[in-house]
CSV table of C-alpha atoms in Angstrom, one decimal:
chain,number,residue,atom,x,y,z
Q,60,MET,CA,-18.6,-26.0,-24.3
Q,61,ASP,CA,-16.6,-24.0,-26.8
Q,62,TRP,CA,-14.0,-21.6,-25.6
Q,63,ARG,CA,-12.8,-19.4,-28.5
Q,64,TRP,CA,-9.2,-18.2,-28.0
Q,65,ASP,CA,-9.3,-15.7,-30.9
Q,66,PHE,CA,-12.4,-14.0,-29.4
Q,67,THR,CA,-10.7,-14.0,-26.0
Q,68,PHE,CA,-7.5,-12.3,-27.3
Q,69,GLU,CA,-9.1,-9.9,-29.9
Q,70,VAL,CA,-12.2,-8.7,-28.1
Q,71,VAL,CA,-12.3,-9.7,-24.4
Q,72,LEU,CA,-8.9,-9.1,-23.1
Q,73,PRO,CA,-8.3,-5.5,-24.6
Q,74,ARG,CA,-11.7,-4.3,-23.4
Q,75,LEU,CA,-11.4,-5.9,-19.9
Q,76,TRP,CA,-7.9,-4.4,-19.6
Q,77,GLU,CA,-9.3,-0.9,-20.2
Q,78,ALA,CA,-12.1,-1.6,-17.7
Q,79,ALA,CA,-9.7,-3.0,-15.1
Q,80,GLY,CA,-8.2,0.5,-14.8
Q,81,ILE,CA,-11.6,1.9,-13.7
Q,82,THR,CA,-12.0,-1.0,-11.2
Q,83,VAL,CA,-8.6,-0.2,-9.7
Q,84,TYR,CA,-9.4,3.6,-9.7
Q,85,ALA,CA,-12.7,3.1,-8.0
Q,86,THR,CA,-11.1,0.7,-5.4
Q,87,VAL,CA,-8.3,3.1,-4.5
Q,88,ALA,CA,-10.5,6.2,-4.4
Q,89,SER,CA,-13.2,4.6,-2.3
Q,90,PHE,CA,-10.6,3.2,0.1
Q,91,LEU,CA,-8.9,6.5,0.6
Q,92,LEU,CA,-12.2,8.3,1.2
Q,93,ALA,CA,-13.3,5.5,3.6
Q,94,LEU,CA,-10.1,5.9,5.6
Q,95,VAL,CA,-10.8,9.6,6.1
Q,96,GLY,CA,-14.5,9.2,6.5
Q,97,GLY,CA,-14.0,6.4,9.1
Q,98,LEU,CA,-11.8,8.7,11.1
Q,99,ILE,CA,-14.4,11.5,11.1
Q,100,LEU,CA,-17.2,9.0,12.0
Q,101,MET,CA,-15.1,7.6,14.8
Q,102,VAL,CA,-14.4,11.0,16.3
Q,103,LEU,CA,-18.1,11.9,16.1
Q,104,LYS,CA,-19.2,8.6,17.5
Q,105,THR,CA,-16.9,8.7,20.6
Q,106,SER,CA,-17.8,12.4,21.2
Q,107,ARG,CA,-18.8,13.1,24.8
Q,108,ASN,CA,-21.7,15.2,23.5
Q,109,ARG,CA,-24.7,12.8,23.3
Q,110,ILE,CA,-26.5,15.1,20.8
Q,111,ILE,CA,-23.7,14.2,18.3
Q,112,SER,CA,-22.8,10.7,19.3
Q,113,VAL,CA,-26.2,9.1,19.5
Q,114,PRO,CA,-27.5,10.1,16.0
Q,115,VAL,CA,-24.1,9.2,14.5
Q,116,THR,CA,-24.2,5.8,16.1
Q,117,GLU,CA,-27.7,5.2,14.8
Q,118,PHE,CA,-26.8,6.4,11.3
Q,119,MET,CA,-23.9,3.9,11.2
Q,120,GLU,CA,-26.2,1.1,12.4
Q,121,LEU,CA,-28.6,1.9,9.6
Q,122,ILE,CA,-25.8,2.0,7.0
Q,123,ARG,CA,-24.5,-1.3,8.1
Q,124,ALA,CA,-28.0,-3.0,8.2
Q,125,THR,CA,-28.8,-2.2,4.6
Q,126,PRO,CA,-27.3,-3.6,1.4
Q,127,LEU,CA,-24.6,-1.6,-0.3
Q,128,LEU,CA,-26.4,-2.0,-3.6
Q,129,VAL,CA,-29.5,-0.2,-2.2
Q,130,GLN,CA,-27.3,2.7,-1.0
Q,131,ILE,CA,-25.7,3.0,-4.4
Q,132,PHE,CA,-29.2,3.2,-6.0
Q,133,PHE,CA,-30.3,5.6,-3.3
Q,134,LEU,CA,-27.5,8.0,-4.0
Q,135,PHE,CA,-27.9,7.5,-7.7
Q,136,PHE,CA,-31.5,8.4,-7.8
Q,137,VAL,CA,-31.8,10.8,-4.8
Q,138,LEU,CA,-28.8,13.1,-5.3
Q,139,PRO,CA,-30.2,14.4,-8.7
Q,140,GLU,CA,-33.5,15.1,-7.0
Q,141,VAL,CA,-31.9,17.4,-4.5
Q,142,GLY,CA,-30.0,19.2,-7.2
Q,143,ILE,CA,-26.6,17.4,-7.1
Q,144,THR,CA,-25.7,15.9,-10.4
Q,145,LEU,CA,-22.6,13.7,-10.3
Q,146,PRO,CA,-21.3,11.2,-12.8
Q,147,PRO,CA,-22.2,7.6,-12.0
Q,148,LEU,CA,-18.6,6.7,-11.1
Q,149,THR,CA,-18.4,9.5,-8.5
Q,150,THR,CA,-21.8,8.5,-7.0
Q,151,GLY,CA,-20.7,4.9,-6.8
Q,152,ILE,CA,-17.4,5.8,-5.2
Q,153,LEU,CA,-19.2,7.9,-2.6
Q,154,ALA,CA,-21.6,5.1,-1.8
Q,155,ILE,CA,-18.9,2.5,-1.4
Q,156,ALA,CA,-16.8,4.9,0.7
Q,157,LEU,CA,-19.7,5.8,3.0
Q,158,TYR,CA,-20.5,2.1,3.6
Q,159,ASN,CA,-16.9,1.2,4.3
Q,160,SER,CA,-16.2,4.3,6.4
Q,161,THR,CA,-18.7,2.9,9.0
Q,162,LEU,CA,-16.7,-0.3,9.1
Q,163,CYS,CA,-13.3,1.6,9.3
Q,164,ALA,CA,-14.6,3.7,12.1
Q,165,GLU,CA,-15.1,0.5,14.2
Q,166,VAL,CA,-11.6,-0.7,13.3
Q,167,TYR,CA,-10.0,2.6,14.5
Q,168,ARG,CA,-12.1,2.5,17.7
Q,169,ALA,CA,-11.2,-1.0,18.5
Q,170,GLY,CA,-7.5,-0.3,17.8
Q,171,LEU,CA,-7.4,2.7,20.1
Q,172,GLN,CA,-9.3,1.0,22.8
Q,173,ALA,CA,-7.0,-2.0,22.8
Q,174,VAL,CA,-4.1,0.3,24.1
Q,175,PRO,CA,-4.1,-0.3,27.9
Q,176,ALA,CA,-5.3,2.7,30.0
Q,177,GLY,CA,-2.0,2.5,31.9
Q,178,GLN,CA,-0.3,4.0,28.9
Q,179,TRP,CA,-2.3,7.2,29.2
Q,180,GLU,CA,-1.5,7.2,33.0
Q,181,ALA,CA,2.1,6.6,32.5
Q,182,ALA,CA,2.3,9.4,29.9
Q,183,ARG,CA,0.6,11.8,32.2
Q,184,ALA,CA,3.0,10.8,35.0
Q,185,LEU,CA,5.9,11.7,32.6
Q,186,ASN,CA,4.2,15.1,32.1
Q,187,LEU,CA,3.6,14.6,28.4
Q,188,SER,CA,1.0,16.9,26.8
Q,189,PRO,CA,-2.3,15.1,25.7
Q,190,LEU,CA,-1.5,15.7,22.0
Q,191,ARG,CA,2.0,14.3,22.4
Q,192,THR,CA,0.7,11.3,24.4
Q,193,PHE,CA,-1.8,10.6,21.6
Q,194,THR,CA,0.6,11.0,18.6
Q,195,ARG,CA,3.7,9.5,20.1
Q,196,ILE,CA,2.4,6.9,22.6
Q,197,ILE,CA,-1.1,5.8,21.8
Q,198,VAL,CA,-1.3,5.9,17.9
Q,199,PRO,CA,2.0,4.0,17.3
Q,200,GLN,CA,0.8,1.2,19.6
Q,201,SER,CA,-2.7,1.0,18.1
Q,202,LEU,CA,-1.4,0.7,14.5
Q,203,PRO,CA,-0.4,-3.1,14.4
Q,204,PRO,CA,-4.0,-4.4,14.8
Q,205,ILE,CA,-5.5,-1.6,12.7
Q,206,ILE,CA,-3.4,-1.9,9.5
Q,207,PRO,CA,-4.1,-5.6,8.6
Q,208,ALA,CA,-7.8,-5.0,9.3
Q,209,LEU,CA,-7.8,-2.0,6.9
Q,210,GLY,CA,-5.9,-4.1,4.3
Q,211,ASN,CA,-8.8,-6.7,4.5
Q,212,TYR,CA,-11.2,-3.9,3.9
Q,213,LEU,CA,-9.2,-2.8,0.8
Q,214,ILE,CA,-9.7,-6.3,-0.6
Q,215,ALA,CA,-13.4,-6.2,0.4
Q,216,ILE,CA,-13.9,-2.9,-1.4
Q,217,PHE,CA,-12.1,-4.4,-4.5
Q,218,LYS,CA,-14.7,-7.1,-4.5
Q,219,GLU,CA,-17.5,-4.6,-4.0
Q,220,THR,CA,-16.7,-2.6,-7.1
Q,221,PRO,CA,-18.7,-4.9,-9.5
Q,222,LEU,CA,-21.8,-3.4,-7.8
Q,223,LEU,CA,-21.0,-0.2,-9.8
Q,224,SER,CA,-22.0,-2.1,-12.9
Q,225,PHE,CA,-25.7,-1.7,-11.8
Q,226,VAL,CA,-25.4,2.0,-12.4
Q,227,ALA,CA,-23.6,1.7,-15.7
Q,228,VAL,CA,-20.1,2.4,-14.5
Q,229,GLY,CA,-17.7,0.9,-17.1
Q,230,GLU,CA,-15.7,-1.3,-14.7
Q,231,ILE,CA,-14.7,-4.8,-15.4
Q,232,MET,CA,-18.0,-6.6,-14.7
Q,233,HIS,CA,-19.9,-4.0,-16.7
Q,234,ALA,CA,-17.5,-4.5,-19.6
Q,235,SER,CA,-18.0,-8.3,-19.6
Q,236,LYS,CA,-21.8,-7.8,-19.4
Q,237,VAL,CA,-21.6,-5.5,-22.5
Q,238,ILE,CA,-19.4,-7.9,-24.4
Q,239,GLY,CA,-21.8,-10.7,-23.4
Q,240,SER,CA,-24.8,-8.9,-24.8
Q,241,GLU,CA,-23.0,-7.6,-27.9
Q,242,TYR,CA,-21.7,-11.0,-29.1
Q,243,TYR,CA,-24.1,-13.2,-27.0
Q,244,ARG,CA,-21.0,-14.9,-25.6
Q,245,PHE,CA,-20.7,-14.7,-21.9
Q,246,THR,CA,-18.3,-17.6,-21.3
Q,247,GLU,CA,-14.9,-15.9,-22.0
Q,248,ALA,CA,-15.6,-12.5,-20.6
Q,249,VAL,CA,-17.2,-13.6,-17.3
Q,250,THR,CA,-14.7,-16.3,-16.7
Q,251,ILE,CA,-11.8,-13.9,-17.3
Q,252,ALA,CA,-13.4,-11.3,-15.0
Q,253,GLY,CA,-13.6,-14.0,-12.3
Q,254,ILE,CA,-9.9,-15.1,-12.8
Q,255,PHE,CA,-8.9,-11.4,-12.6
Q,256,PHE,CA,-10.7,-11.0,-9.2
Q,257,LEU,CA,-9.3,-14.3,-7.9
Q,258,VAL,CA,-5.7,-13.5,-8.8
Q,259,MET,CA,-5.9,-9.9,-7.5
Q,260,SER,CA,-7.5,-11.0,-4.2
Q,261,LEU,CA,-5.0,-13.8,-3.6
Q,262,VAL,CA,-2.1,-11.6,-4.3
Q,263,SER,CA,-3.4,-8.7,-2.1
Q,264,ALA,CA,-4.3,-11.1,0.7
Q,265,GLN,CA,-0.7,-12.3,0.6
Q,266,LEU,CA,0.5,-8.7,0.7
Q,267,VAL,CA,-1.6,-8.0,3.7
Q,268,ARG,CA,-0.3,-11.1,5.5
Q,269,MET,CA,3.3,-9.9,4.8
Q,270,VAL,CA,2.6,-6.4,6.1
Q,271,GLU,CA,1.0,-8.0,9.2
Q,272,ASN,CA,4.1,-10.2,9.8
Q,273,TYR,CA,6.4,-7.3,9.3
Q,274,LEU,CA,4.5,-5.1,11.8
Q,275,ASN,CA,4.4,-8.0,14.4
Q,276,ARG,CA,8.2,-8.3,14.0
Q,277,ILE,CA,8.7,-4.6,14.7
Q,278,ILE,CA,6.5,-4.7,17.8
Q,279,LEU,CA,8.1,-7.8,19.2
Q,280,ARG,CA,11.6,-6.5,18.8
Y,191,MET,CA,-36.2,-10.9,27.3
Y,192,THR,CA,-38.8,-8.1,27.4
Y,193,HIS,CA,-36.9,-5.8,25.1
Y,194,ARG,CA,-36.8,-8.6,22.6
Y,195,ILE,CA,-40.6,-8.9,22.7
Y,196,VAL,CA,-41.0,-5.2,22.4
Y,197,ALA,CA,-38.7,-5.1,19.4
Y,198,LEU,CA,-40.6,-8.0,17.8
Y,199,VAL,CA,-44.0,-6.4,18.3
Y,200,ALA,CA,-42.6,-3.1,16.8
Y,201,LEU,CA,-41.3,-4.9,13.7
Y,202,ILE,CA,-44.5,-6.9,13.2
Y,203,ALA,CA,-46.5,-3.7,13.6
Y,204,PHE,CA,-44.4,-2.0,11.0
Y,205,LEU,CA,-44.9,-4.9,8.5
Y,206,VAL,CA,-48.7,-5.0,9.2
Y,207,GLY,CA,-48.7,-1.2,8.6
Y,208,LEU,CA,-47.0,-1.7,5.3
Y,209,VAL,CA,-49.6,-4.3,4.3
Y,210,LEU,CA,-52.4,-2.0,5.3
Y,211,ALA,CA,-50.8,0.9,3.4
Y,212,THR,CA,-51.3,-1.1,0.2
Y,213,PHE,CA,-54.9,0.1,0.4
Y,214,SER,CA,-53.9,3.8,0.5
Y,215,GLU,CA,-52.6,5.8,-2.4
Y,216,MET,CA,-49.3,3.9,-2.0
Y,217,ARG,CA,-51.0,1.0,-3.7
Y,218,ILE,CA,-49.5,1.9,-7.0
Y,219,PHE,CA,-46.0,0.7,-6.0
Y,220,LEU,CA,-46.3,-1.0,-2.6
Y,221,PRO,CA,-47.7,-4.4,-3.7
Y,222,ALA,CA,-44.8,-4.9,-6.1
Y,223,MET,CA,-42.3,-4.2,-3.4
Y,224,LEU,CA,-43.9,-6.6,-1.0
Y,225,ARG,CA,-43.8,-9.3,-3.7
Y,226,GLY,CA,-40.1,-8.4,-4.0
Y,227,ALA,CA,-39.8,-8.9,-0.2
Y,228,VAL,CA,-41.2,-12.4,-0.5
Y,229,VAL,CA,-38.6,-13.2,-3.1
Y,230,THR,CA,-35.8,-11.8,-0.9
Y,231,VAL,CA,-37.0,-13.9,2.0
Y,232,GLN,CA,-37.3,-17.1,-0.1
Y,233,VAL,CA,-33.8,-16.6,-1.5
Y,234,SER,CA,-32.4,-15.8,1.9
Y,235,VAL,CA,-33.9,-18.8,3.7
Y,236,LEU,CA,-32.8,-21.3,1.0
Y,237,ALA,CA,-29.4,-19.7,0.7
Y,238,ALA,CA,-29.0,-19.7,4.5
Y,239,VAL,CA,-29.6,-23.4,4.6
Y,240,LEU,CA,-27.0,-24.0,1.9
Y,241,PHE,CA,-24.7,-21.6,3.7
Y,242,VAL,CA,-24.8,-23.5,7.0
Y,243,VAL,CA,-24.4,-26.9,5.3
Y,244,MET,CA,-21.5,-25.8,3.2
Y,245,SER,CA,-19.8,-24.1,6.2
Y,246,PHE,CA,-19.8,-27.3,8.1
Y,247,VAL,CA,-18.8,-29.5,5.2
Y,248,ALA,CA,-15.9,-27.2,4.1
Y,249,GLY,CA,-14.9,-26.3,7.6
Y,250,ILE,CA,-14.6,-29.9,8.7
Y,251,ALA,CA,-13.0,-31.0,5.3
Y,252,LYS,CA,-10.3,-28.3,5.5
Y,253,ASP,CA,-8.7,-30.1,8.4
Y,254,SER,CA,-9.3,-33.6,7.0
Y,255,GLN,CA,-6.4,-36.2,7.0
Y,256,ILE,CA,-7.2,-37.1,3.4
Y,257,LEU,CA,-5.2,-34.9,1.0
Y,258,VAL,CA,-7.8,-34.9,-1.8
Y,259,ILE,CA,-10.6,-33.8,0.5
Y,260,ARG,CA,-8.5,-31.1,2.2
Y,261,TRP,CA,-7.3,-29.6,-1.1
Y,262,THR,CA,-10.9,-29.6,-2.5
Y,263,ALA,CA,-12.1,-27.7,0.5
Y,264,ILE,CA,-9.2,-25.2,0.3
Y,265,ALA,CA,-9.8,-24.7,-3.4
Y,266,TYR,CA,-13.6,-24.1,-2.8
Y,267,ILE,CA,-12.9,-21.6,0.0
Y,268,GLU,CA,-10.2,-19.7,-1.9
Y,269,VAL,CA,-12.2,-19.5,-5.2
Y,270,PHE,CA,-15.5,-18.4,-3.6
Y,271,ARG,CA,-13.8,-15.9,-1.2
Y,272,GLY,CA,-11.4,-14.6,-3.9
Y,273,THR,CA,-14.0,-13.6,-6.5
Y,274,SER,CA,-16.8,-11.2,-6.3
Y,275,LEU,CA,-20.3,-12.6,-5.5
Y,276,LEU,CA,-21.7,-10.8,-8.6
Y,277,VAL,CA,-19.1,-12.5,-10.8
Y,278,GLN,CA,-20.1,-15.9,-9.4
Y,279,LEU,CA,-23.8,-15.2,-9.9
Y,280,PHE,CA,-23.2,-14.2,-13.5
Y,281,TRP,CA,-21.0,-17.2,-14.1
Y,282,LEU,CA,-23.7,-19.6,-12.7
Y,283,TYR,CA,-26.4,-18.1,-14.7
Y,284,PHE,CA,-24.8,-17.2,-18.0
Y,285,VAL,CA,-21.7,-19.5,-18.4
Y,286,LEU,CA,-22.9,-22.7,-16.8
Y,287,PRO,CA,-25.4,-23.3,-19.6
Y,288,GLU,CA,-22.4,-23.6,-21.9
Y,289,PHE,CA,-21.5,-26.7,-20.0
Y,290,GLY,CA,-25.0,-28.0,-20.4
Y,291,ILE,CA,-26.3,-27.1,-16.9
Y,292,VAL,CA,-29.2,-24.7,-17.2
Y,293,LEU,CA,-30.3,-23.2,-13.8
Y,294,SER,CA,-33.5,-21.3,-13.1
Y,295,PRO,CA,-32.9,-17.7,-11.8
Y,296,MET,CA,-34.0,-18.8,-8.3
Y,297,ALA,CA,-31.6,-21.8,-8.3
Y,298,ALA,CA,-28.7,-19.7,-9.6
Y,299,GLY,CA,-29.3,-17.0,-7.0
Y,300,VAL,CA,-29.6,-19.5,-4.1
Y,301,LEU,CA,-26.5,-21.4,-5.2
Y,302,GLY,CA,-24.4,-18.3,-5.8
Y,303,VAL,CA,-25.2,-16.7,-2.5
Y,304,GLY,CA,-25.2,-19.9,-0.5
Y,305,LEU,CA,-21.9,-21.1,-1.9
Y,306,ASN,CA,-20.2,-17.7,-1.5
Y,307,PHE,CA,-21.2,-17.4,2.1
Y,308,GLY,CA,-20.4,-21.0,2.8
Y,309,ALA,CA,-16.8,-20.3,2.0
Y,310,TYR,CA,-16.7,-17.5,4.6
Y,311,GLY,CA,-18.6,-19.6,7.1
Y,312,ALA,CA,-16.2,-22.5,6.7
Y,313,GLU,CA,-13.4,-20.4,8.3
Y,314,ILE,CA,-15.7,-19.6,11.3
Y,315,VAL,CA,-16.7,-23.3,11.7
Y,316,ARG,CA,-13.0,-24.4,11.4
Y,317,GLY,CA,-11.9,-21.8,14.0
Y,318,ALA,CA,-14.6,-22.9,16.4
Y,319,LEU,CA,-13.7,-26.6,16.0
Y,320,LEU,CA,-10.0,-25.7,16.7
Y,321,ALA,CA,-11.1,-23.8,19.8
Y,322,VAL,CA,-12.4,-27.0,21.4
Y,323,PRO,CA,-9.7,-28.1,23.9
Y,324,ARG,CA,-7.5,-30.9,22.5
Y,325,GLY,CA,-8.1,-32.9,25.7
Y,326,GLN,CA,-11.8,-33.4,24.7
Y,327,VAL,CA,-10.7,-35.2,21.6
Y,328,GLU,CA,-8.2,-37.3,23.5
Y,329,ALA,CA,-10.7,-38.2,26.1
Y,330,ALA,CA,-13.2,-39.2,23.4
Y,331,ILE,CA,-10.5,-41.4,21.8
Y,332,ALA,CA,-9.7,-42.9,25.2
Y,333,LEU,CA,-13.4,-43.8,25.6
Y,334,ASN,CA,-13.2,-45.6,22.3
Y,335,LEU,CA,-15.8,-43.4,20.5
Y,336,SER,CA,-15.9,-43.7,16.8
Y,337,GLU,CA,-14.6,-40.8,14.7
Y,338,TRP,CA,-18.1,-39.9,13.6
Y,339,LYS,CA,-19.5,-40.0,17.2
Y,340,ARG,CA,-16.4,-38.0,18.4
Y,341,LEU,CA,-17.2,-35.2,15.9
Y,342,THR,CA,-21.0,-35.1,16.3
Y,343,ARG,CA,-21.4,-35.8,20.0
Y,344,ILE,CA,-18.2,-34.2,21.6
Y,345,VAL,CA,-16.6,-31.6,19.3
Y,346,ILE,CA,-19.5,-30.0,17.4
Y,347,PRO,CA,-21.8,-29.4,20.4
Y,348,GLN,CA,-19.0,-27.5,22.1
Y,349,ALA,CA,-17.9,-25.7,19.0
Y,350,ILE,CA,-21.5,-24.5,18.2
Y,351,MET,CA,-21.4,-22.1,21.2
Y,352,VAL,CA,-18.3,-20.4,19.8
Y,353,MET,CA,-19.4,-20.2,16.2
Y,354,THR,CA,-23.0,-18.9,16.7
Y,355,PRO,CA,-22.3,-15.1,17.0
Y,356,GLY,CA,-20.1,-15.2,13.9
Y,357,MET,CA,-22.6,-17.3,11.9
Y,358,ILE,CA,-25.4,-14.9,12.8
Y,359,ASN,CA,-23.5,-11.9,11.6
Y,360,LEU,CA,-22.8,-13.7,8.4
Y,361,THR,CA,-26.5,-14.6,8.0
Y,362,ILE,CA,-27.3,-10.9,8.2
Y,363,GLU,CA,-24.6,-10.2,5.6
Y,364,LEU,CA,-26.2,-12.9,3.5
Y,365,VAL,CA,-29.6,-11.2,3.5
Y,366,LYS,CA,-27.9,-8.0,2.4
Y,367,ALA,CA,-26.1,-9.8,-0.3
Y,368,THR,CA,-29.3,-11.2,-1.8
Y,369,ALA,CA,-29.8,-7.7,-3.2
Y,370,LEU,CA,-27.4,-8.9,-5.9
Y,371,VAL,CA,-29.7,-11.6,-7.2
Y,372,SER,CA,-31.4,-9.1,-9.5
Y,373,ALA,CA,-28.4,-9.7,-11.7
Y,374,VAL,CA,-29.9,-13.1,-12.6
Y,375,THR,CA,-33.3,-11.5,-13.4
Y,376,LEU,CA,-35.0,-12.3,-10.0
Y,377,VAL,CA,-37.2,-9.4,-8.9
Y,378,ASP,CA,-36.3,-9.0,-5.2
Y,379,ILE,CA,-36.8,-5.9,-3.0
Y,380,THR,CA,-34.0,-3.9,-4.5
Y,381,TYR,CA,-34.9,-4.7,-8.1
Y,382,ALA,CA,-38.6,-4.0,-7.4
Y,383,ALA,CA,-37.6,-0.7,-5.9
Y,384,VAL,CA,-35.6,0.3,-9.0
Y,385,GLN,CA,-38.5,-0.8,-11.3
Y,386,GLN,CA,-41.1,1.1,-9.3
Y,387,ASN,CA,-38.9,4.1,-9.1
Y,388,GLN,CA,-38.6,4.2,-12.8
Y,389,LEU,CA,-42.3,4.0,-13.2
Y,390,TYR,CA,-43.4,6.5,-10.6
Y,391,TYR,CA,-40.4,8.6,-9.5
Y,392,ARG,CA,-41.4,8.5,-5.9
Y,393,THR,CA,-37.7,8.0,-5.0
Y,394,MET,CA,-37.7,9.0,-1.3
Y,395,GLU,CA,-40.7,6.9,-0.3
Y,396,ILE,CA,-39.6,3.9,-2.3
Y,397,PHE,CA,-36.1,3.7,-1.1
Y,398,ALA,CA,-37.0,4.6,2.5
Y,399,ILE,CA,-39.4,1.5,2.5
Y,400,THR,CA,-36.6,-0.6,0.9
Y,401,VAL,CA,-34.2,0.3,3.6
Y,402,MET,CA,-36.8,-0.3,6.3
Y,403,LEU,CA,-37.6,-3.8,4.9
Y,404,TYR,CA,-34.0,-4.9,4.9
Y,405,TYR,CA,-33.6,-3.4,8.4
Y,406,CYS,CA,-36.6,-5.4,9.6
Y,407,ILE,CA,-35.3,-8.6,8.2
Y,408,ALA,CA,-31.9,-8.0,9.8
Y,409,GLN,CA,-33.5,-7.3,13.2
Y,410,PHE,CA,-35.6,-10.5,13.0
Y,411,ILE,CA,-32.4,-12.4,12.5
Y,412,ARG,CA,-30.7,-10.6,15.3
Y,413,ILE,CA,-33.5,-11.3,17.7
Y,414,GLY,CA,-33.8,-14.9,16.6
Y,415,GLY,CA,-30.0,-15.2,16.8
Y,416,SER,CA,-29.7,-14.0,20.3
Y,417,ALA,CA,-32.4,-16.4,21.4
Y,418,LEU,CA,-30.5,-19.2,19.7
Y,419,GLU,CA,-27.3,-18.1,21.4
Y,420,ASP,CA,-29.1,-18.2,24.8
Y,421,ARG,CA,-30.2,-21.7,24.0
Y,422,PHE,CA,-26.7,-22.9,23.1
Y,423,THR,CA,-25.1,-21.3,26.2
Y,424,ARG,CA,-28.0,-22.3,28.5
Y,425,HIS,CA,-25.8,-24.9,30.4
Y,426,LEU,CA,-23.3,-22.2,31.3
Y,427,GLN,CA,-25.9,-19.9,33.0
Y,428,ARG,CA,-26.3,-20.2,36.7
Y,429,ARG,CA,-29.6,-21.9,37.6
Y,430,VAL,CA,-31.5,-20.0,40.3
């Protein structure tokens, strides 16, 4: 094994640093889109109208039963055919967001259903309007289980962004592949990409745990 | 039970239909995709075996009394859960030769997927082992069973019931994750689909078939898994 430090500092680190920005951008953008998308899917899925709820449920099943990579390729190749031409990064963000919004929808649903039915009844007995009941009574109580779960999905999305390298988005994995094929040296680039992911995941997992503890303290008080 | 058989028949009918369709004008791209499906199934089966083994080894080792074993298990779990599967596959295939270990694409794919999911499975196994009531272990100690017998005859049989649903879900995730093995030059369903799409531009058909193939594999696992779950919880069901 020969690890070359000069190569690491002069070529690998600057280029991976640039690419890390795209990785973070893709992560944050897909996460925010997934949060909104999950809310929409959750509302549609729990709709009383079966014409809406049944197809949405089946669609979510299909999304969850197929690999994210296939969905990225699907959007990448199919969208141009129907006349929508988007840059690869946008297509990739859309695919990751769609996949994760089906997961977020389940998190929201589970969180809201975990609030005891008695809370609705008590709010009605106190003559609160349905809107007020929802925003002031139900949502605040459902947040503690929802937020840590969403934090875990943020970390999961972060680890899914390397898939974008398959459609030539210049994120960190793609950058290390390019360095590897330019210099025919994969060791430094791939190892540093791995360390980057490891450190970021460990730090963010710790952050999620801290938020979780903080929320639990507020609730128990 | 009947709905399971109906679903199985439907899945098999679909697959037979696909094989028959290789004689129609779809024959230009379908055989390549079915060859890809065979590769996906091969990788999935081998990786699933490694996944189950690693889950048990790391899940048990994480609560070991011996410090070295415990720390090795924790390091394994954190490293493989903390980095992306794609990075791991790349590392196994392109960096490991630097250390003198050259893996075939198949070996790298199986090792990467199996080790990655083993780290996730380890937490499920560990949680299930902890869910076995403490009194069971104490009773086994009181009966003078050896540590090995205590684990294999008392704790694990009770824990398997708890871990089965989680492990089955992870197995489905594992099959989906094998889509990444194209990174190490294996031609699985996904890679075959991309290749055939570049050759013939029949995007809709090719990707619809891809999605259906993965869906079928996932359903097979779900059906097999629920049968397995019934088997493990058989003693809890009331006998008529």
